Each structure stands twice: as structure tokens, then as C-alpha cells.
JSON list of C-alpha atoms in Angstrom, two decimals:
[
{"chain": "A", "resi": 1, "resn": "MET", "atom": "CA", "xyz": [-118.01, -53.31, -16.83]},
{"chain": "A", "resi": 2, "resn": "ILE", "atom": "CA", "xyz": [-120.31, -54.97, -14.18]},
{"chain": "A", "resi": 3, "resn": "ALA", "atom": "CA", "xyz": [-118.82, -58.15, -11.97]},
{"chain": "A", "resi": 4, "resn": "LEU", "atom": "CA", "xyz": [-121.38, -60.51, -11.92]},
{"chain": "A", "resi": 5, "resn": "SER", "atom": "CA", "xyz": [-121.29, -62.39, -8.47]},
{"chain": "A", "resi": 6, "resn": "LYS", "atom": "CA", "xyz": [-122.58, -66.28, -8.71]},
{"chain": "A", "resi": 7, "resn": "ARG", "atom": "CA", "xyz": [-124.54, -67.01, -5.94]},
{"chain": "A", "resi": 8, "resn": "ARG", "atom": "CA", "xyz": [-124.94, -70.75, -4.29]},
{"chain": "A", "resi": 9, "resn": "VAL", "atom": "CA", "xyz": [-128.55, -72.01, -4.21]},
{"chain": "A", "resi": 10, "resn": "GLY", "atom": "CA", "xyz": [-129.30, -75.33, -2.39]},
{"chain": "A", "resi": 11, "resn": "ASN", "atom": "CA", "xyz": [-127.13, -76.81, 0.23]},
{"chain": "A", "resi": 12, "resn": "ASP", "atom": "CA", "xyz": [-123.92, -79.28, -0.22]},
{"chain": "A", "resi": 13, "resn": "ALA", "atom": "CA", "xyz": [-123.49, -82.23, 1.38]},
{"chain": "A", "resi": 14, "resn": "GLY", "atom": "CA", "xyz": [-120.63, -80.47, 3.63]},
{"chain": "A", "resi": 15, "resn": "ASP", "atom": "CA", "xyz": [-122.37, -77.82, 4.60]},
{"chain": "A", "resi": 16, "resn": "ALA", "atom": "CA", "xyz": [-125.53, -79.76, 6.01]},
{"chain": "A", "resi": 17, "resn": "GLY", "atom": "CA", "xyz": [-123.55, -80.27, 9.86]},
{"chain": "A", "resi": 18, "resn": "PHE", "atom": "CA", "xyz": [-124.55, -83.19, 12.38]},
{"chain": "A", "resi": 19, "resn": "THR", "atom": "CA", "xyz": [-126.54, -85.82, 11.61]},
{"chain": "A", "resi": 20, "resn": "LEU", "atom": "CA", "xyz": [-128.92, -87.08, 14.04]},
{"chain": "A", "resi": 21, "resn": "ILE", "atom": "CA", "xyz": [-127.25, -90.36, 14.04]},
{"chain": "A", "resi": 22, "resn": "GLU", "atom": "CA", "xyz": [-123.89, -88.27, 14.80]},
{"chain": "A", "resi": 23, "resn": "LEU", "atom": "CA", "xyz": [-125.06, -86.85, 17.47]},
{"chain": "A", "resi": 24, "resn": "LEU", "atom": "CA", "xyz": [-126.99, -90.07, 19.12]},
{"chain": "A", "resi": 25, "resn": "VAL", "atom": "CA", "xyz": [-123.19, -91.35, 19.08]},
{"chain": "A", "resi": 26, "resn": "VAL", "atom": "CA", "xyz": [-121.41, -88.61, 20.62]},
{"chain": "A", "resi": 27, "resn": "ILE", "atom": "CA", "xyz": [-124.34, -88.70, 23.50]},
{"chain": "A", "resi": 28, "resn": "ALA", "atom": "CA", "xyz": [-124.37, -92.26, 23.89]},
{"chain": "A", "resi": 29, "resn": "ILE", "atom": "CA", "xyz": [-120.09, -92.24, 24.13]},
{"chain": "A", "resi": 30, "resn": "LEU", "atom": "CA", "xyz": [-120.73, -89.33, 27.11]},
{"chain": "A", "resi": 31, "resn": "GLY", "atom": "CA", "xyz": [-122.80, -91.30, 28.89]},
{"chain": "A", "resi": 32, "resn": "LEU", "atom": "CA", "xyz": [-120.78, -94.43, 29.19]},
{"chain": "A", "resi": 33, "resn": "LEU", "atom": "CA", "xyz": [-118.17, -92.39, 29.97]},
{"chain": "A", "resi": 34, "resn": "ILE", "atom": "CA", "xyz": [-119.97, -90.08, 32.81]},
{"chain": "A", "resi": 35, "resn": "SER", "atom": "CA", "xyz": [-121.50, -93.94, 34.18]},
{"chain": "A", "resi": 36, "resn": "LEU", "atom": "CA", "xyz": [-117.86, -95.49, 34.20]},
{"chain": "A", "resi": 37, "resn": "VAL", "atom": "CA", "xyz": [-116.17, -91.93, 36.12]},
{"chain": "A", "resi": 38, "resn": "ALA", "atom": "CA", "xyz": [-119.23, -91.13, 38.44]},
{"chain": "A", "resi": 39, "resn": "PRO", "atom": "CA", "xyz": [-119.11, -93.84, 40.51]},
{"chain": "A", "resi": 40, "resn": "ALA", "atom": "CA", "xyz": [-115.18, -93.61, 41.02]},
{"chain": "A", "resi": 41, "resn": "VAL", "atom": "CA", "xyz": [-115.66, -89.81, 41.69]},
{"chain": "A", "resi": 42, "resn": "LEU", "atom": "CA", "xyz": [-117.98, -90.33, 44.27]},
{"chain": "A", "resi": 43, "resn": "ARG", "atom": "CA", "xyz": [-116.40, -92.77, 46.12]},
{"chain": "A", "resi": 44, "resn": "GLN", "atom": "CA", "xyz": [-113.38, -90.62, 46.14]},
{"chain": "A", "resi": 45, "resn": "LEU", "atom": "CA", "xyz": [-115.48, -87.48, 47.65]},
{"chain": "A", "resi": 46, "resn": "GLY", "atom": "CA", "xyz": [-116.50, -89.90, 50.42]},
{"chain": "A", "resi": 47, "resn": "ASN", "atom": "CA", "xyz": [-112.88, -90.72, 51.08]},
{"chain": "A", "resi": 48, "resn": "ALA", "atom": "CA", "xyz": [-112.46, -87.40, 51.34]},
{"chain": "A", "resi": 49, "resn": "LYS", "atom": "CA", "xyz": [-114.90, -86.35, 53.81]},
{"chain": "A", "resi": 50, "resn": "VAL", "atom": "CA", "xyz": [-114.02, -88.84, 55.98]},
{"chain": "A", "resi": 51, "resn": "SER", "atom": "CA", "xyz": [-109.97, -87.85, 56.02]},
{"chain": "A", "resi": 52, "resn": "ILE", "atom": "CA", "xyz": [-111.72, -84.13, 56.79]},
{"chain": "A", "resi": 53, "resn": "ALA", "atom": "CA", "xyz": [-113.47, -86.24, 59.61]},
{"chain": "A", "resi": 54, "resn": "ARG", "atom": "CA", "xyz": [-110.10, -87.63, 61.12]},
{"chain": "A", "resi": 55, "resn": "GLN", "atom": "CA", "xyz": [-108.34, -84.65, 61.05]},
{"chain": "A", "resi": 56, "resn": "SER", "atom": "CA", "xyz": [-111.02, -82.52, 62.55]},
{"chain": "A", "resi": 57, "resn": "ILE", "atom": "CA", "xyz": [-110.94, -84.94, 65.07]},
{"chain": "A", "resi": 58, "resn": "GLU", "atom": "CA", "xyz": [-107.54, -84.40, 65.83]},
{"chain": "A", "resi": 59, "resn": "ARG", "atom": "CA", "xyz": [-107.65, -80.66, 65.65]},
{"chain": "A", "resi": 60, "resn": "ILE", "atom": "CA", "xyz": [-110.88, -80.48, 68.00]},
{"chain": "A", "resi": 61, "resn": "GLY", "atom": "CA", "xyz": [-108.45, -83.14, 70.34]},
{"chain": "A", "resi": 62, "resn": "SER", "atom": "CA", "xyz": [-105.54, -80.05, 70.42]},
{"chain": "A", "resi": 63, "resn": "ILE", "atom": "CA", "xyz": [-108.28, -77.70, 71.07]},
{"chain": "A", "resi": 64, "resn": "LEU", "atom": "CA", "xyz": [-109.71, -80.01, 74.43]},
{"chain": "A", "resi": 65, "resn": "ASP", "atom": "CA", "xyz": [-106.26, -80.37, 75.44]},
{"chain": "A", "resi": 66, "resn": "THR", "atom": "CA", "xyz": [-105.73, -76.55, 75.61]},
{"chain": "A", "resi": 67, "resn": "TYR", "atom": "CA", "xyz": [-108.66, -76.29, 77.72]},
{"chain": "A", "resi": 68, "resn": "LYS", "atom": "CA", "xyz": [-107.77, -79.17, 79.83]},
{"chain": "A", "resi": 69, "resn": "LEU", "atom": "CA", "xyz": [-104.32, -77.18, 80.90]},
{"chain": "A", "resi": 70, "resn": "ASP", "atom": "CA", "xyz": [-105.95, -74.10, 81.21]},
{"chain": "A", "resi": 71, "resn": "VAL", "atom": "CA", "xyz": [-109.40, -75.60, 83.29]},
{"chain": "A", "resi": 72, "resn": "GLY", "atom": "CA", "xyz": [-106.94, -78.89, 84.86]},
{"chain": "A", "resi": 73, "resn": "SER", "atom": "CA", "xyz": [-109.63, -81.20, 83.22]},
{"chain": "A", "resi": 74, "resn": "TYR", "atom": "CA", "xyz": [-111.53, -81.68, 80.01]},
{"chain": "A", "resi": 75, "resn": "PRO", "atom": "CA", "xyz": [-115.02, -81.23, 79.56]},
{"chain": "A", "resi": 76, "resn": "SER", "atom": "CA", "xyz": [-117.58, -83.35, 81.56]},
{"chain": "A", "resi": 77, "resn": "THR", "atom": "CA", "xyz": [-119.88, -84.80, 79.14]},
{"chain": "A", "resi": 78, "resn": "GLU", "atom": "CA", "xyz": [-122.76, -83.14, 80.42]},
{"chain": "A", "resi": 79, "resn": "ASP", "atom": "CA", "xyz": [-121.18, -79.70, 79.22]},
{"chain": "A", "resi": 80, "resn": "GLY", "atom": "CA", "xyz": [-119.91, -81.80, 76.16]},
{"chain": "A", "resi": 81, "resn": "MET", "atom": "CA", "xyz": [-118.21, -79.56, 73.39]},
{"chain": "A", "resi": 82, "resn": "GLU", "atom": "CA", "xyz": [-120.01, -76.24, 74.42]},
{"chain": "A", "resi": 83, "resn": "ALA", "atom": "CA", "xyz": [-117.51, -76.05, 77.00]},
{"chain": "A", "resi": 84, "resn": "LEU", "atom": "CA", "xyz": [-114.99, -74.39, 74.25]},
{"chain": "A", "resi": 85, "resn": "VAL", "atom": "CA", "xyz": [-117.42, -71.70, 73.26]},
{"chain": "A", "resi": 86, "resn": "THR", "atom": "CA", "xyz": [-119.25, -70.66, 76.62]},
{"chain": "A", "resi": 87, "resn": "LYS", "atom": "CA", "xyz": [-117.72, -70.60, 79.97]},
{"chain": "A", "resi": 88, "resn": "PRO", "atom": "CA", "xyz": [-119.14, -73.56, 82.31]},
{"chain": "A", "resi": 89, "resn": "SER", "atom": "CA", "xyz": [-119.99, -72.61, 85.64]},
{"chain": "A", "resi": 90, "resn": "ASP", "atom": "CA", "xyz": [-117.23, -74.41, 87.40]},
{"chain": "A", "resi": 91, "resn": "ALA", "atom": "CA", "xyz": [-114.60, -73.62, 85.73]},
{"chain": "A", "resi": 92, "resn": "GLU", "atom": "CA", "xyz": [-112.38, -70.68, 86.97]},
{"chain": "A", "resi": 93, "resn": "ASN", "atom": "CA", "xyz": [-109.45, -70.49, 84.82]},
{"chain": "A", "resi": 94, "resn": "TRP", "atom": "CA", "xyz": [-111.42, -70.83, 81.44]},
{"chain": "A", "resi": 95, "resn": "ASN", "atom": "CA", "xyz": [-109.53, -68.65, 78.45]},
{"chain": "A", "resi": 96, "resn": "GLY", "atom": "CA", "xyz": [-111.70, -68.94, 76.05]},
{"chain": "A", "resi": 97, "resn": "PRO", "atom": "CA", "xyz": [-113.73, -68.97, 73.77]},
{"chain": "A", "resi": 98, "resn": "TYR", "atom": "CA", "xyz": [-111.39, -71.69, 72.36]},
{"chain": "A", "resi": 99, "resn": "VAL", "atom": "CA", "xyz": [-112.82, -72.16, 69.09]},
{"chain": "A", "resi": 100, "resn": "LYS", "atom": "CA", "xyz": [-114.04, -69.38, 66.57]},
{"chain": "A", "resi": 101, "resn": "GLY", "atom": "CA", "xyz": [-117.60, -68.51, 65.66]},
{"chain": "A", "resi": 102, "resn": "SER", "atom": "CA", "xyz": [-120.55, -68.88, 68.57]},
{"chain": "A", "resi": 103, "resn": "SER", "atom": "CA", "xyz": [-121.01, -72.52, 67.92]},
{"chain": "A", "resi": 104, "resn": "VAL", "atom": "CA", "xyz": [-119.39, -75.86, 68.30]},
{"chain": "A", "resi": 105, "resn": "PRO", "atom": "CA", "xyz": [-118.12, -77.07, 65.04]},
{"chain": "A", "resi": 106, "resn": "LEU", "atom": "CA", "xyz": [-120.03, -79.78, 62.74]},
{"chain": "A", "resi": 107, "resn": "ASP", "atom": "CA", "xyz": [-118.19, -82.67, 61.40]},
{"chain": "A", "resi": 108, "resn": "PRO", "atom": "CA", "xyz": [-118.45, -82.83, 57.39]},
{"chain": "A", "resi": 109, "resn": "TRP", "atom": "CA", "xyz": [-122.03, -84.26, 57.43]},
{"chain": "A", "resi": 110, "resn": "ASN", "atom": "CA", "xyz": [-122.78, -81.24, 59.62]},
{"chain": "A", "resi": 111, "resn": "HIS", "atom": "CA", "xyz": [-123.86, -83.73, 62.01]},
{"chain": "A", "resi": 112, "resn": "PRO", "atom": "CA", "xyz": [-122.51, -82.78, 65.66]},
{"chain": "A", "resi": 113, "resn": "TYR", "atom": "CA", "xyz": [-119.89, -84.77, 66.43]},
{"chain": "A", "resi": 114, "resn": "VAL", "atom": "CA", "xyz": [-120.85, -86.83, 69.89]},
{"chain": "A", "resi": 115, "resn": "TYR", "atom": "CA", "xyz": [-118.28, -86.02, 72.88]},
{"chain": "A", "resi": 116, "resn": "ARG", "atom": "CA", "xyz": [-118.03, -88.36, 76.06]},
{"chain": "A", "resi": 117, "resn": "ALA", "atom": "CA", "xyz": [-116.08, -87.79, 79.19]},
{"chain": "A", "resi": 118, "resn": "PRO", "atom": "CA", "xyz": [-114.17, -89.57, 80.78]},
{"chain": "A", "resi": 119, "resn": "SER", "atom": "CA", "xyz": [-114.22, -92.43, 77.76]},
{"chain": "A", "resi": 120, "resn": "ASP", "atom": "CA", "xyz": [-115.71, -95.32, 77.55]},
{"chain": "A", "resi": 121, "resn": "ARG", "atom": "CA", "xyz": [-112.76, -96.82, 76.42]},
{"chain": "A", "resi": 122, "resn": "PRO", "atom": "CA", "xyz": [-109.76, -97.87, 77.66]},
{"chain": "A", "resi": 123, "resn": "ASP", "atom": "CA", "xyz": [-106.25, -95.77, 77.85]},
{"chain": "A", "resi": 124, "resn": "HIS", "atom": "CA", "xyz": [-108.64, -92.78, 76.56]},
{"chain": "A", "resi": 125, "resn": "ASP", "atom": "CA", "xyz": [-109.71, -89.25, 78.59]},
{"chain": "A", "resi": 126, "resn": "TYR", "atom": "CA", "xyz": [-112.62, -88.91, 76.42]},
{"chain": "A", "resi": 127, "resn": "ASP", "atom": "CA", "xyz": [-114.35, -89.88, 73.17]},
{"chain": "A", "resi": 128, "resn": "LEU", "atom": "CA", "xyz": [-114.75, -87.49, 70.13]},
{"chain": "A", "resi": 129, "resn": "CYS", "atom": "CA", "xyz": [-116.71, -88.94, 67.44]},
{"chain": "A", "resi": 130, "resn": "SER", "atom": "CA", "xyz": [-118.15, -87.88, 64.13]},
{"chain": "A", "resi": 131, "resn": "PRO", "atom": "CA", "xyz": [-121.11, -90.20, 63.47]},
{"chain": "A", "resi": 132, "resn": "GLY", "atom": "CA", "xyz": [-120.19, -90.19, 59.92]},
{"chain": "A", "resi": 133, "resn": "PRO", "atom": "CA", "xyz": [-122.16, -89.81, 57.00]},
{"chain": "A", "resi": 134, "resn": "ASN", "atom": "CA", "xyz": [-125.08, -92.72, 58.29]},
{"chain": "A", "resi": 135, "resn": "ASN", "atom": "CA", "xyz": [-125.70, -90.43, 61.53]},
{"chain": "A", "resi": 136, "resn": "ASN", "atom": "CA", "xyz": [-124.92, -93.13, 63.65]},
{"chain": "A", "resi": 137, "resn": "ALA", "atom": "CA", "xyz": [-122.47, -92.84, 66.36]},
{"chain": "A", "resi": 138, "resn": "SER", "atom": "CA", "xyz": [-122.58, -96.31, 67.72]},
{"chain": "A", "resi": 139, "resn": "ALA", "atom": "CA", "xyz": [-122.00, -98.42, 64.76]},
{"chain": "A", "resi": 140, "resn": "ASP", "atom": "CA", "xyz": [-118.83, -99.69, 62.88]},
{"chain": "A", "resi": 141, "resn": "SER", "atom": "CA", "xyz": [-118.98, -96.59, 60.31]},
{"chain": "A", "resi": 142, "resn": "ALA", "atom": "CA", "xyz": [-118.18, -93.83, 63.96]},
{"chain": "A", "resi": 143, "resn": "ILE", "atom": "CA", "xyz": [-115.25, -91.88, 63.38]},
{"chain": "A", "resi": 144, "resn": "CYS", "atom": "CA", "xyz": [-113.56, -91.77, 66.56]},
{"chain": "A", "resi": 145, "resn": "ASN", "atom": "CA", "xyz": [-110.38, -90.14, 68.54]},
{"chain": "A", "resi": 146, "resn": "LYS", "atom": "CA", "xyz": [-107.31, -92.23, 68.53]}
]
């Protein structure tokens, strides 16, 4: 006895897949969701960088305090934060390098920190500021030590 198999000829409506209209609706919904969520995500990313800058300034402040304990004073504005990596000529008890690597750390926006000693602000021994996302250390957007 020979078994005959039945083959389908043609397409059923259930096997056709997604229609163009359905794909366009899904793409429109995804675009709407992205346009609503993206600004919030970018805002959080900006806030995270500001938080990292504040924490880094506190950490570098602790390193500067260690430098002062060893040398007797904070690095001058002329020596800058480079004094944490290479020994200044006038620092007799320098016990560094005080930071890892061969260069001074950068802020989260890859800008160098601005260092001034003595400070221009009252009740501060030094100023250590990140110029912020705009790279403008004199503006209100600068993030400085407290």
C-alpha cells in the first residue's frame, strides 16, 4: 500500500507573518518610548558624573593632606597637582608619588582639575575645582572642594 502525503499548495492567511502596518505600529511605539525615556537617562548620567567629580575632589583632597603631612605645606599653584606625581625641587620630605600612574587625574569630562594654593576663598587652604561639563572653571558650573 502506498501512502500518499498531502502537500499544501498556496499560503494560508495565518502563515503570512507580520504585515507592514503592524511593523510600523511597533516601530512607532518603540520610538515614542525612547523619546520619553532617553532624556531621563541622560539626566541621570549627567548627575552621576557630577557625583563622581565631587567624590574625586574629596579623594584628591585627602591625597593633598597626605602631601602636606610629608612636606609641611600644600603644593604651590606653580607646582600644581603635578607635585603629587613628580618631586618639586623645594620639597625635601616628599614621599611620593601620591597618585597611581604617571599623570595627574582628570575629571569625569576628561578635563584637568584646577588647583590654586593658597585659596581665593575664605577658610580654605587651597582650591581644587573641576571645570564641569562646560570646561569653564570660573562659572557657577565649576565643582570645587568644600
